[in-house]
Coordinates of C-alpha atoms and ligand atoms in Angstrom, one line a residue:
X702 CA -6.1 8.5 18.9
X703 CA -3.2 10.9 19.8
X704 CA 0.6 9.9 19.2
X705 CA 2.7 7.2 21.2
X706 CA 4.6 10.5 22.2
X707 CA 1.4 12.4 23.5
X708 CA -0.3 9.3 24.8
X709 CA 3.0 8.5 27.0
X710 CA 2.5 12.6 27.9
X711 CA -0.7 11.9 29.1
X712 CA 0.6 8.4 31.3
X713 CA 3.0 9.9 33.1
X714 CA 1.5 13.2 33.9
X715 CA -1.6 11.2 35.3
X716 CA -3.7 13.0 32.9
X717 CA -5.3 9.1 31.7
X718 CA -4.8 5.8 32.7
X719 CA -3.6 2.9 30.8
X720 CA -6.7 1.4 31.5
X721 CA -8.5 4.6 30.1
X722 CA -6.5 4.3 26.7
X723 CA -7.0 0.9 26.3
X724 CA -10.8 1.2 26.5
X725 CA -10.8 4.3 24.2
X726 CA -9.2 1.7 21.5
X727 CA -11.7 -0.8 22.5
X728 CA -14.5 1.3 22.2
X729 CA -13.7 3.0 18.8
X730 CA -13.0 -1.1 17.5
X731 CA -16.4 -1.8 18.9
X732 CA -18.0 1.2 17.0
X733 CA -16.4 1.3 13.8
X734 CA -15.9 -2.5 13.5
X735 CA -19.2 -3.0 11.9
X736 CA -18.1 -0.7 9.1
X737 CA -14.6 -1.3 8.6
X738 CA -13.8 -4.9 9.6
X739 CA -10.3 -4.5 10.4
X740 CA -9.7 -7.2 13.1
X741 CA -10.3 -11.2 13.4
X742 CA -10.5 -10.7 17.0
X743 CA -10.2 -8.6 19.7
X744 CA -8.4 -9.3 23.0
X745 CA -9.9 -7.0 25.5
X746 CA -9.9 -9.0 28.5
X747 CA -5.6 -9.8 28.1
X748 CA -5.5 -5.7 27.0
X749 CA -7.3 -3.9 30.2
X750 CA -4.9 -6.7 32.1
X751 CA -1.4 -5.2 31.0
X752 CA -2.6 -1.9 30.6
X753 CA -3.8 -2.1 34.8
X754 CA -0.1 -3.2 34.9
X755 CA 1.3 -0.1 33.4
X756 CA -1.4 1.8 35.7
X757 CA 0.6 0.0 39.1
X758 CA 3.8 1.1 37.7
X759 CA 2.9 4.7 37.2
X760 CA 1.2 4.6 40.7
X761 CA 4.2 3.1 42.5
X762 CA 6.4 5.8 40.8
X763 CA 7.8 3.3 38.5
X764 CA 9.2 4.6 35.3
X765 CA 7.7 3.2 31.9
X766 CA 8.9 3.3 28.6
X767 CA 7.6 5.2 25.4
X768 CA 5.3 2.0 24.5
X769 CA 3.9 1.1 27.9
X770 CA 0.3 1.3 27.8
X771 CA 0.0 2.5 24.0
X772 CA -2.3 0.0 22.2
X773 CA -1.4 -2.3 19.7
X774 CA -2.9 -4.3 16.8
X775 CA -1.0 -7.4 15.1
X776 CA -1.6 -9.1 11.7
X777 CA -3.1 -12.7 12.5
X778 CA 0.6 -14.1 10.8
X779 CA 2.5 -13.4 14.0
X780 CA 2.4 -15.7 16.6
X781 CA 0.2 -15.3 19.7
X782 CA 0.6 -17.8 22.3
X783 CA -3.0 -18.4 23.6
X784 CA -4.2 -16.4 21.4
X785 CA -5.9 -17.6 18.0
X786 CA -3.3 -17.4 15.4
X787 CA -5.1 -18.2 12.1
X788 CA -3.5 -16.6 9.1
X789 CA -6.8 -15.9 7.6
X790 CA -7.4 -19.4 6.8
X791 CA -9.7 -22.2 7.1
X792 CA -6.6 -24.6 7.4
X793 CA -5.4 -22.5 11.0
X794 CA -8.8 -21.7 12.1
X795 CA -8.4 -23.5 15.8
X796 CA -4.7 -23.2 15.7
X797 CA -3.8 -22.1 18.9
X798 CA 0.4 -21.3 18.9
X799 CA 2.1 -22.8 22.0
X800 CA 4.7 -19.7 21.6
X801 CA 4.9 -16.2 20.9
X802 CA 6.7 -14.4 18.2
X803 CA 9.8 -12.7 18.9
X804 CA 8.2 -9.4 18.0
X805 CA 5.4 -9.8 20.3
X806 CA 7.3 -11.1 23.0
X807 CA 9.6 -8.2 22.5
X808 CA 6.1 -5.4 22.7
X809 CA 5.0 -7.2 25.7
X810 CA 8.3 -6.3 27.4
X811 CA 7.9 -3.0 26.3
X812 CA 4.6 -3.1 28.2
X813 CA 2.6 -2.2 25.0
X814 CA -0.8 -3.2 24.6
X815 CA -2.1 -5.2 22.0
X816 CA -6.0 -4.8 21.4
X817 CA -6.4 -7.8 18.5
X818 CA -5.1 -9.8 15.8
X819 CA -5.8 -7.6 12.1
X820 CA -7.3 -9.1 8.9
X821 CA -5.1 -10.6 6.0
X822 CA -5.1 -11.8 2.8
X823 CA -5.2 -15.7 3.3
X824 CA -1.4 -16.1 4.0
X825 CA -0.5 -12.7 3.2
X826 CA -0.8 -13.7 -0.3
X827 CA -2.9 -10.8 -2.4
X828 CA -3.1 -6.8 -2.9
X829 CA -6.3 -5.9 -1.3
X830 CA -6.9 -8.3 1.8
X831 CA -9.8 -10.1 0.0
X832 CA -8.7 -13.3 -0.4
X833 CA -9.2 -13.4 3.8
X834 CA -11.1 -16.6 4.4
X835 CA -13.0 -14.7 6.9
X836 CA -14.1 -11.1 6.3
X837 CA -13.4 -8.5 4.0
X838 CA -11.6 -5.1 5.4
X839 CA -13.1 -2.0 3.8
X840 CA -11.1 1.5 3.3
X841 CA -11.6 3.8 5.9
X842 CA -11.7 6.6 3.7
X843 CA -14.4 4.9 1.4
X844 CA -15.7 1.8 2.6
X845 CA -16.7 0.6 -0.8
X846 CA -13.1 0.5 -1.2
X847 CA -10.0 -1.9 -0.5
X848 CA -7.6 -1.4 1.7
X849 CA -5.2 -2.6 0.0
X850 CA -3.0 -6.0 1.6
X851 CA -1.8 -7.9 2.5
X852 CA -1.8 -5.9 5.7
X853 CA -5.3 -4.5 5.0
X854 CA -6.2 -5.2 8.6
X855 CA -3.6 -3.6 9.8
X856 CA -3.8 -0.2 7.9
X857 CA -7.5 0.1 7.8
X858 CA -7.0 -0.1 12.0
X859 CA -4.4 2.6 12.0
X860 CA -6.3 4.9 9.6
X861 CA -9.5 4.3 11.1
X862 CA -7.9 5.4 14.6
X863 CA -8.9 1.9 16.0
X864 CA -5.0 1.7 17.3
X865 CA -2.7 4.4 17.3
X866 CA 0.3 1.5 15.9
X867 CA 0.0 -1.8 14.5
X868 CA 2.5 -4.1 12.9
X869 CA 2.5 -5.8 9.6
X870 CA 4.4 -7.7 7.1
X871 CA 5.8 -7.6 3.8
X872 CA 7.1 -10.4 1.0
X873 CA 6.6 -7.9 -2.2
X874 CA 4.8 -5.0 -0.6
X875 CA 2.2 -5.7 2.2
X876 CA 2.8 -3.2 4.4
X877 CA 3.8 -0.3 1.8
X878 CA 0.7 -0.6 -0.1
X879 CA -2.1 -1.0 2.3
X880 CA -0.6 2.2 4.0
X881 CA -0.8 4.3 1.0
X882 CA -4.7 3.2 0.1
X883 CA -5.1 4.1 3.6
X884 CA -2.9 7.2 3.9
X885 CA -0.6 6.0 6.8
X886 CA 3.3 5.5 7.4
X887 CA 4.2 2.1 6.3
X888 CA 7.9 0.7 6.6
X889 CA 9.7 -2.9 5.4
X890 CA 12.6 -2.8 7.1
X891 CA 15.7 -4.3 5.6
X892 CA 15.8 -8.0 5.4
X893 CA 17.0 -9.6 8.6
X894 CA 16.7 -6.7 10.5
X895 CA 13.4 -7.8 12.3
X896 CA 13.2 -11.3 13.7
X897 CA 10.7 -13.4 11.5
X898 CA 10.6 -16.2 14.2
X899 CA 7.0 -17.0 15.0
X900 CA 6.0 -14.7 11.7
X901 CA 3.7 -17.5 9.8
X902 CA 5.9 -18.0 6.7
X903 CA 5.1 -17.3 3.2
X904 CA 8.1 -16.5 1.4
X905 CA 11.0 -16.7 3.9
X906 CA 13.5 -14.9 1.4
X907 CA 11.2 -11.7 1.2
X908 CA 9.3 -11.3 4.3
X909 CA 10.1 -9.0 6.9
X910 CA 7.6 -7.4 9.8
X911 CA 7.2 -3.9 10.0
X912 CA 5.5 -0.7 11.6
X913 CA 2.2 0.9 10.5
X914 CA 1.7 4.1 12.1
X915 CA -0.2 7.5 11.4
X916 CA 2.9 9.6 11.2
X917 CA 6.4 8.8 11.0
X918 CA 8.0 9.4 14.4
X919 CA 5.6 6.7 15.8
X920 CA 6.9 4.2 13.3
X921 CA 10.4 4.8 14.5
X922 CA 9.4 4.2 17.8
X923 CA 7.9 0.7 17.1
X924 CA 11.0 -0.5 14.5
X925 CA 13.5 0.5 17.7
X926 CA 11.4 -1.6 19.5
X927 CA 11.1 -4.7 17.3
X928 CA 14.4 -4.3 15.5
X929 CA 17.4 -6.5 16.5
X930 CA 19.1 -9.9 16.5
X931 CA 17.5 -12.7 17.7
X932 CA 19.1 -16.2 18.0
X933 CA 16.3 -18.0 16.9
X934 CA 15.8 -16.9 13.5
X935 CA 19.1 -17.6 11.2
X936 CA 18.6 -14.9 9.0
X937 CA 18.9 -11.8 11.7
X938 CA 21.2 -9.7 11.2
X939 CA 24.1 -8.9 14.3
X940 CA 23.8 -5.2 14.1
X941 CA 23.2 -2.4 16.9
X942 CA 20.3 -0.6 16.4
X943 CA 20.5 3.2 16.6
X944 CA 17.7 5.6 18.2
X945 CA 15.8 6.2 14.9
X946 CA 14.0 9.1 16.3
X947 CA 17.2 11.0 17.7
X948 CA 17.6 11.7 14.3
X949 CA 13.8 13.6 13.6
X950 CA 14.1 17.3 12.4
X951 CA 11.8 19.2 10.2
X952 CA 14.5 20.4 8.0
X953 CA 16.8 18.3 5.6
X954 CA 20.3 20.0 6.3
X955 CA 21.0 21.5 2.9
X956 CA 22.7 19.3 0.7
X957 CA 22.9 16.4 3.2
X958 CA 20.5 14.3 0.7
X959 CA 20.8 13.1 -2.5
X960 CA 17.5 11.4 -3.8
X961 CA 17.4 9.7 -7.1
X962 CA 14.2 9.2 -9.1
X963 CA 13.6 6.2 -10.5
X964 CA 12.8 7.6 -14.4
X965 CA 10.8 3.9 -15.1
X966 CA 8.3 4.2 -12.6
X967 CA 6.5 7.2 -13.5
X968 CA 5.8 6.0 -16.7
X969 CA 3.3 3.9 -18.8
X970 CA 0.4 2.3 -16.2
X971 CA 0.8 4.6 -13.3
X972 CA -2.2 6.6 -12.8
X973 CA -1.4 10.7 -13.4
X974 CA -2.8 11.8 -11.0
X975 CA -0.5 9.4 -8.8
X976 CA 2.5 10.7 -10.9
X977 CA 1.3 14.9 -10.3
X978 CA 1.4 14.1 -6.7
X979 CA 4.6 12.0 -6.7
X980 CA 6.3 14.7 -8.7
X981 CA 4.8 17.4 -6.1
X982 CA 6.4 15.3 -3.3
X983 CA 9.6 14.9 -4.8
X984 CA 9.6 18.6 -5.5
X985 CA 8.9 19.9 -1.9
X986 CA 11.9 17.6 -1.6
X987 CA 14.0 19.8 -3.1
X988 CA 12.4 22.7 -1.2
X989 CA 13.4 21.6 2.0
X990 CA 17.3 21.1 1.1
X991 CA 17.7 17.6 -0.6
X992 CA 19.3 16.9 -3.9
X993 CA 17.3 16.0 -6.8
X994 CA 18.5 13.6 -9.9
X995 CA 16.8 11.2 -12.0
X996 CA 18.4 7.4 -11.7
X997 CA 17.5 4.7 -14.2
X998 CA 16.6 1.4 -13.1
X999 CA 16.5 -0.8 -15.9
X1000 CA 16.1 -4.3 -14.4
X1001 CA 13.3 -2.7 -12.4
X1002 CA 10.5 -4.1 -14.4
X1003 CA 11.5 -7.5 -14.5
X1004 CA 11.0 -7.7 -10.5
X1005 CA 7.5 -8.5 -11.2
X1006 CA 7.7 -12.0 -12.9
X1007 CA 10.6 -12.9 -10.8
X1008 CA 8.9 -12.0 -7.6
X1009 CA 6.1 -14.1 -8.9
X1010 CA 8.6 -17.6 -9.9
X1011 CA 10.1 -16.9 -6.3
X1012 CA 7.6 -16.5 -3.9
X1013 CA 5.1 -19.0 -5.1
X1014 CA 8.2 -21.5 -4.9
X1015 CA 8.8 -20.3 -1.4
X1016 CA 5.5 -20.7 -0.6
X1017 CA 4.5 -24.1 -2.0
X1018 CA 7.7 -25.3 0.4
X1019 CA 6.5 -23.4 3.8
X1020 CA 3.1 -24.4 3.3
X1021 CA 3.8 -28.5 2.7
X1022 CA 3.6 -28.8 6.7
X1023 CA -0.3 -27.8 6.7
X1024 CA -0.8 -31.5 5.9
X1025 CA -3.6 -32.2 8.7
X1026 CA -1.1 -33.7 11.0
X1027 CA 0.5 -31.2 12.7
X1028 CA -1.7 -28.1 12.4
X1029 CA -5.2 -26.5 12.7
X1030 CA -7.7 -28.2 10.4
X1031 CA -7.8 -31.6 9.5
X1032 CA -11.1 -33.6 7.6
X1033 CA -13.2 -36.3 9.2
X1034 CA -14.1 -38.2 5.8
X1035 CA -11.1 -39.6 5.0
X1036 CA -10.5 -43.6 4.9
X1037 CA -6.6 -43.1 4.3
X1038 CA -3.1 -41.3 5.1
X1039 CA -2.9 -39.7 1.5
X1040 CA -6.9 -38.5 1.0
X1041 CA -6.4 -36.8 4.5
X1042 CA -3.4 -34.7 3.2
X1043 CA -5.5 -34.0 0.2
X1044 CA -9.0 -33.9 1.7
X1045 CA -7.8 -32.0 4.4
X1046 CA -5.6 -29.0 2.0
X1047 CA -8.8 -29.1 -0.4
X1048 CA -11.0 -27.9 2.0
X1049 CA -8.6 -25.8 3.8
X1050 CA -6.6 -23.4 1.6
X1051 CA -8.8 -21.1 -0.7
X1052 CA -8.4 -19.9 -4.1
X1053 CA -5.4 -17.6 -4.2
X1054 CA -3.2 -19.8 -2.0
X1055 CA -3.7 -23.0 -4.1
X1056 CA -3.0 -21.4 -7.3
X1057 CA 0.4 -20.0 -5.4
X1058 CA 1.0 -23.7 -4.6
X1059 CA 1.0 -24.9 -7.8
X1060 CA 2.6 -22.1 -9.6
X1061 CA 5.5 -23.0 -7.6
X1062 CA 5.0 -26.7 -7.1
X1063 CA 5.4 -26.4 -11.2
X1064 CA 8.0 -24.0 -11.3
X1065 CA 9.8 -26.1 -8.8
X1066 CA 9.7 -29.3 -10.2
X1067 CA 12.3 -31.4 -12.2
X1068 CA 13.1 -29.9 -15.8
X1069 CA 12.0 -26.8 -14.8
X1070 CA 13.7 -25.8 -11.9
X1071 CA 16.7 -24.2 -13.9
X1072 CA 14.5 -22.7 -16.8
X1073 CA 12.3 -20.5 -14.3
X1074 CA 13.6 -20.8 -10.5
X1075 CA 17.4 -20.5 -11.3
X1076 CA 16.6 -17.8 -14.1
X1077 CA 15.0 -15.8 -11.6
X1078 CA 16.9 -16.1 -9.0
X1079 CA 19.5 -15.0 -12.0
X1080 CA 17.5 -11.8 -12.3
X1081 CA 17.1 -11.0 -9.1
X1082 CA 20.4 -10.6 -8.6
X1083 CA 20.9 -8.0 -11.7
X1084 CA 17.7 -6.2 -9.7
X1085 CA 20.0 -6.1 -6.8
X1086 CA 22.8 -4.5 -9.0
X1087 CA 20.4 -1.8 -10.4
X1088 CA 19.7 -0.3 -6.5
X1089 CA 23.6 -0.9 -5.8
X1090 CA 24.6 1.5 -8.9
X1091 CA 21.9 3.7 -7.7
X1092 CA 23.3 3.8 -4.1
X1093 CA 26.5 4.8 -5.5
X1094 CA 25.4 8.0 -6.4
X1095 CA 22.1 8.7 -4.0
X1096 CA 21.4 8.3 -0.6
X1097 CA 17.8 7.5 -1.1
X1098 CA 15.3 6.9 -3.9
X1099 CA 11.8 7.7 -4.9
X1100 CA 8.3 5.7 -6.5
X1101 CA 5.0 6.0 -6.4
X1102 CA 4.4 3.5 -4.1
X1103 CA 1.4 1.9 -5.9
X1104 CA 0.1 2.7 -9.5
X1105 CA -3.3 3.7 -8.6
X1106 CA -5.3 4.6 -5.1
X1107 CA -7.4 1.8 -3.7
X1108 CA -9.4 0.0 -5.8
X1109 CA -13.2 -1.4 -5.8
X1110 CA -13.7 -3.8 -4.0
X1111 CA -14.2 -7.2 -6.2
X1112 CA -13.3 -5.1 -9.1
X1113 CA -9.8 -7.2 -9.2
X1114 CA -10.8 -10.8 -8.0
X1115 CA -11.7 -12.3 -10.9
X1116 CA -8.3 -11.4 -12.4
X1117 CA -5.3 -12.6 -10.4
X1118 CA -2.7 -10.8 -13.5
X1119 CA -4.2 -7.4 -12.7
X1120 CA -4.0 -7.7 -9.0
X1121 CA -0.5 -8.5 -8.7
X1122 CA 0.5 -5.9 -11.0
X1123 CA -0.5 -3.3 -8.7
X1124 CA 3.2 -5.0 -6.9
X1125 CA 5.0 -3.5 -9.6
X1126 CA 7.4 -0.9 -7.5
X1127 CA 7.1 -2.3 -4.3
X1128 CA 8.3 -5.8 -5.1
X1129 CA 12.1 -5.0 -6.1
X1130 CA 12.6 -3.3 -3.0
X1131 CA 11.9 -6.7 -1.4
X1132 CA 14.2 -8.6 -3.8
X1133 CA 17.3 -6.7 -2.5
X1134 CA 16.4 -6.4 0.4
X1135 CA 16.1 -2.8 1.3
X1136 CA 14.5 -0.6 3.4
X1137 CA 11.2 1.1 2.5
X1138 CA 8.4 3.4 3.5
X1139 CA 5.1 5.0 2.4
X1140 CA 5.1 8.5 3.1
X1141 CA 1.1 9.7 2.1
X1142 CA 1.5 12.5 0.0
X1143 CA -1.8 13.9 -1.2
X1144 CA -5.4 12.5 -2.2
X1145 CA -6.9 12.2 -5.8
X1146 CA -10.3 13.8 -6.9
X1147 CA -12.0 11.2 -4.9
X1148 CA -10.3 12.1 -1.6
X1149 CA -8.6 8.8 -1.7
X1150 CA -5.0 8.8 -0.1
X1151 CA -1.6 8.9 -2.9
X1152 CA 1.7 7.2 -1.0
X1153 CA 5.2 8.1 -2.4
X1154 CA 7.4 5.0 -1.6
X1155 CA 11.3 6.2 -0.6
X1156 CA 13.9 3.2 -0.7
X1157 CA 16.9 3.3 1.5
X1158 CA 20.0 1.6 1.3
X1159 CA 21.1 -1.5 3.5
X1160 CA 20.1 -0.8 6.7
X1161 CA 19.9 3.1 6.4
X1162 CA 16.2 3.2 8.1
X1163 CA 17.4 5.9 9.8
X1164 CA 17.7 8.5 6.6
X1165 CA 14.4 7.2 5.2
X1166 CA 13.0 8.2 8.6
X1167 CA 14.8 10.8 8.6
X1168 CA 13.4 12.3 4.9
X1169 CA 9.9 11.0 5.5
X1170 CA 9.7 12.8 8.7
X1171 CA 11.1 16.3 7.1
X1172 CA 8.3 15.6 4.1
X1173 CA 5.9 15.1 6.9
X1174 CA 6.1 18.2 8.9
X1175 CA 6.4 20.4 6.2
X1176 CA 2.9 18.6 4.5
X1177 CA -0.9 18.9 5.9
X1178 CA -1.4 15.1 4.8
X1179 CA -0.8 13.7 8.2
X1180 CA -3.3 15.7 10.0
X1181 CA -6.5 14.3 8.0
X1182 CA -8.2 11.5 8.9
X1183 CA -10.7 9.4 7.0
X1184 CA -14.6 10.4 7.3
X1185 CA -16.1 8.0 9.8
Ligands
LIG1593 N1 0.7 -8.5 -3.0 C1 1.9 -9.4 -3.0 C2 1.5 -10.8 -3.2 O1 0.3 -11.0 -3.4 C3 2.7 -9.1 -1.8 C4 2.2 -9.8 -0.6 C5 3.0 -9.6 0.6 O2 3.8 -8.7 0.6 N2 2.8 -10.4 1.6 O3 2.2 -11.7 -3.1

């Protein structure tokens, strides 16, 4: 599939029809779906609808924006009206939302096209979109393979050129990290910048919806299009958002940007072949004008075991309302009120999402609350402090975005501890509440795609763009495409 920017090309010069783009997507999902098992369900029938609406538009002369027609996939945590909305769980399997989330309500009036709902850890809780009560989404680039999660549906689309876009979400890393096992652009935007009304909630301090694209002037596209204040979710933020893609060039001006490296994450458990390519990236860097240093993050590490006190807390809260009552699934067996709830939340949520529930049911509870939740929420803030002292002397920093490439799959399932320190460098970022992006940046000896995660400041999405897309056209990596 060819960029928003050369698909829009091809629109208004009458080269293709909407319609014809749309069932190129369609088709290719059809083919590779068998393989991949990227999506939960396709929406055909609603896509070759809007996109024969964009095709009346063009034909009466009608201007269309940069997203009309382009096709679309969405993680099955956002909010379909109509449309099957299930989370990757048992619990939501016939939930059918009476509304539409504020970020799909906001593509549909950009006239893009969305093509299906994409795979998911249960809940968007996991690394490597296993824990999906439904199917199991392979790597494009070696199907034996994860592809990474929770937004494992998502990426595998993108990389497999099922869609040219798709949107995700993150709470410690779920876009970043499926999008550098599968070699795409991946961005969190800054907390609050994206509406998270109608986004399913699993840890409503950390999440945030983002772009997944294969290169990065096609994310910016799709964050100006989903970025801004919405009234209906209290925590978006009142800010204007800029053209991110006015600000594109292939060359850093020199000296315009400082980028700090953060000294703890290229060290003990990061794979070195990850840390020879990270080190390459941040050297081309250099090459292309920016200003080098190495920053220290000491409070870095202890973002893992705070991340993991805080969103299992969040969680066990959001998901009391899956009760049987209100939502999706409820059991026939029970004889009362209280074995319903039970009954009904037994049979419903699977392995990983229970064990989230009573990690921070415990952690939660009376006596404990100040020992863990407080504490952490006590260290979170001194993680916060660490990027602020950074930002004080660079514009932007640099991680490997994971430790390792994607993994086997089932080679982590059987050991939660493993899995969720593969979260190590993507999780503080999500603490603070920064911006940040996977930018692929070579392959191992495997041929298995290496991401380099850049952090931005508050609201600076615009100068991570702006870097990535200057690493990006001076780099080969975008131009391959997994072997299918
Ligand atoms: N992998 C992390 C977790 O399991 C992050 C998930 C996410 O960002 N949604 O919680």
């Amino acid at each position: 599939m060819a960029s928003i920017r050369q698909l829009h090309q091809q629109l208004i010069s009458k080269e293709r029809s909407a319609v014809e783009i749309a069932q190129e997507a369609l088709n290719r999902i059809q083919q590779l779906e068998p393989k991949v098992h990227s999506f939960l369900c396709t929406t055909s029938e609603q896509a070759l609808e809007q996109a024969r609406q964009v095709d009346a538009k063009i034909a009466a002369g009608e201007e269309i924006g940069l997203l009309a027609g382009i096709p679309i996939g969405i993680k099955d945590n956002l909010c379909t009206k109509g449309i099957a909305t299930t989370c990757a769980s048992h619990i939501l399997e016939n939930f059918v939302p009476p509304y539409e989330s504020t970020v799909t309500q906001k593509l549909k009036d950009a006239e893009a096209v969305m093509v299906g709902k994409t795979n998911l850890d249960e809940f968007a809780m996991g690394s490597s979109t296993e824990s999906s009560a439904y199917q199991v989404t392979c790597n494009p680039w070696d199907l034996s393979r994860v592809p990474g999660g929770s937004s494992g549906g998502s990426a595998a689309a993108v990389a497999a050129r099922e869609c040219p876009v798709a949107l995700g979400s993150d709470t410690g890393g779920s876009i970043r990290q499926p999008a550098s096992f599968c070699g795409v652009i991946g961005m969190k935007p800054t907390y609050g910048l994206v509406s998270r009304y109608g986004l399913v909630a699993f840890a409503s301090s950390l999440d945030q919806i983002g772009p997944i694209a294969t290169n990065v002037e096609d994310a910016a596209i799709l964050l100006g299009a989903i970025a801004g204040h919405d009234p209906s979710d209290a925590t978006s933020l009142k800010v204007d958002i800029p053209d991110y893609t006015k600000l594109l060039q292939p060359e850093l001006k020199p000296k315009s940007i400082k980028i700090g490296v953060i000294k703890e994450t290229f060290g003990e458990g990061i794979d070195p072949v990850v840390v020879e390519k990270v080190r390459q990236a941040i050297e081309q860097l250099q090459n292309l004008g920016a200003e080098v240093q190495e920053i220290s993050c000491p409070r870095f590490r202890y973002g893992l075991p705070t991340y993991y006190i805080i969103a299992p807390s969040e969680a066990s809260a959001n998901l009391a309302r899956y009760d049987g009552v209100r939502y999706g699934k409820r059991v026939a067996d029970a004889d009362n009120i209280l074995s319903m709830y039970t009954k009904t939340r037994a049979a419903g949520f699977g392995a990983e999402v229970k064990r989230r529930i009573m990690l921070g049911t415990y952690a939660l509870s009376a006596g404990y609350y100040d020992a863990y939740y407080l504490k952490a929420q006590k260290v979170r803030t001194l993680i916060k402090q660490d990027f602020e002292n950074a930002f004080e002397k660079v514009d932007v920093l640099v991680s490997p975005t994971a430790p390792t490439t994607a993994f086997k799959a089932g080679e982590k399932t059987q050991d939660p501890l493993s899995m969720y320190l593969g979260d190590l460098m993507t999780i503080p970022v999500n603490l603070a509440g920064l911006p940040g992006i996977n930018v692929p940046c070579g392959y191992d000896d495997q041929g298995l795609p290496i991401g380099m995660q850049l952090i931005g400041n508050v609201l600076r999405e615009d100068q991570l763009f702006q870097v990535a897309y200057a690493y990006e056209q001076s780099t080969p990596w975008h131009l391959s495409k997994p072997p299918l």
